[in-house]
GROMACS .gro file of C-alpha atoms in nm:
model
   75
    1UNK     CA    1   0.000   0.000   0.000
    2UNK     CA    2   0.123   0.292  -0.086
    3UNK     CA    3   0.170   0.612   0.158
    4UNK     CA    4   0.037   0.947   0.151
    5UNK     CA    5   0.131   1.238   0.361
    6UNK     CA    6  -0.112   1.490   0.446
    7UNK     CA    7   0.039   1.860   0.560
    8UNK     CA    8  -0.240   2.137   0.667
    9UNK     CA    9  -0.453   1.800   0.789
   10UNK     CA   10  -0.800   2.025   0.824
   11UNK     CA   11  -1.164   2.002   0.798
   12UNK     CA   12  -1.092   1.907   0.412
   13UNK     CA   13  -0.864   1.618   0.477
   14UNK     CA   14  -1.066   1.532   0.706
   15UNK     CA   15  -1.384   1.426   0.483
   16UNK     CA   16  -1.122   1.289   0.220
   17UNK     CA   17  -0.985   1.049   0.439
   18UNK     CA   18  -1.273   0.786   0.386
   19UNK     CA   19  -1.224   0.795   0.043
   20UNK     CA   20  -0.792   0.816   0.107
   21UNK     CA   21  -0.790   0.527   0.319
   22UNK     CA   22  -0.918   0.239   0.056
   23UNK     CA   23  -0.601   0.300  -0.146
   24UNK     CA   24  -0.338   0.459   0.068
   25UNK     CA   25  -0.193   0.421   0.423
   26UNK     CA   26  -0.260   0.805   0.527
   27UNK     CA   27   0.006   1.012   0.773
   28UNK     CA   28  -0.073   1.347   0.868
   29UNK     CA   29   0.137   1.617   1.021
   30UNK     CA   30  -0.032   1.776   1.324
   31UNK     CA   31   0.067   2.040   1.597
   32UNK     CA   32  -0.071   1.897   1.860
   33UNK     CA   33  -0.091   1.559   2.105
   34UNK     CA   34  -0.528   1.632   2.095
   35UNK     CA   35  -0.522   1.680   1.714
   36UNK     CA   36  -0.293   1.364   1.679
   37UNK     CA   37  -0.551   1.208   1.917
   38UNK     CA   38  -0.849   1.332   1.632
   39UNK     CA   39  -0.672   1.158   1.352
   40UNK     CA   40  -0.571   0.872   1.537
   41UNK     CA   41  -0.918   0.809   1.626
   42UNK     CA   42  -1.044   0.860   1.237
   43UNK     CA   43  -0.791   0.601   1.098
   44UNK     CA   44  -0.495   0.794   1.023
   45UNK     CA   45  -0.116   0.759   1.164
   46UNK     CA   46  -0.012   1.141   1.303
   47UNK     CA   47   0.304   1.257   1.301
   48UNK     CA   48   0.339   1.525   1.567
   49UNK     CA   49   0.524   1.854   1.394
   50UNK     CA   50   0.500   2.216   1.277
   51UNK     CA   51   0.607   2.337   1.024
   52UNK     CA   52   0.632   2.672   1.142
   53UNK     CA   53   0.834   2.548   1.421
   54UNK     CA   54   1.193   2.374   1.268
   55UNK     CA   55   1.314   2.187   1.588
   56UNK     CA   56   0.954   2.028   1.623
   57UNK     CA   57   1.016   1.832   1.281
   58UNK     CA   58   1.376   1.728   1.396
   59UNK     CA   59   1.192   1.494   1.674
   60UNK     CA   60   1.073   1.270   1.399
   61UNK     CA   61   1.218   0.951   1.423
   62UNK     CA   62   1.447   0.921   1.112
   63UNK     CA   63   1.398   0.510   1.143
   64UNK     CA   64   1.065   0.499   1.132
   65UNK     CA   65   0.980   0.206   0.888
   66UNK     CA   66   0.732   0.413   0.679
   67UNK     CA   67   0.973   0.656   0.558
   68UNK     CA   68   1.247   0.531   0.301
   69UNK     CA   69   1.446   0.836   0.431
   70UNK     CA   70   1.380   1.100   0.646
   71UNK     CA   71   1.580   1.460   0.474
   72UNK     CA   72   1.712   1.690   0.767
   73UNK     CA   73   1.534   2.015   0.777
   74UNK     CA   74   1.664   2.333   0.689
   75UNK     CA   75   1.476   2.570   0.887
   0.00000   0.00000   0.00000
């Protein structure tokens, strides 16, 4: 199955992810442990970040097995 990464995971997203989730194994970035919680709970695998916030995305575990690598962010 193939992976799709979903950054700005809103009210959009949201709806889509029914439809996402019969073909593709669906990440999205969120700010927040409660919004993590949200997409957890909806079928989707957070990954806790901001964007707007550099050091937050350098937390990410570079190992994680979905990832074939993991670039180091220039922020």
């Amino acid at each position: 199955m193939r992976t799709l990464l979903v950054i700005g995971a809103g009210d959009v997203a949201r709806r889509a992810l029914p439809l996402l989730r019969r073909n593709w194994r669906i990440l999205t970035l969120c700010r927040t442990e409660q919004a993590a919680a949200r997409w957890r709970a909806l079928g989707a695998l957070p990954l806790i970040g901001d964007l707007d916030h550099g050091p937050s995305l350098e937390t990410m575990d570079p190992a994680w097995s979905g990832w074939p690598a993991w670039p180091t962010p220039r922020c």
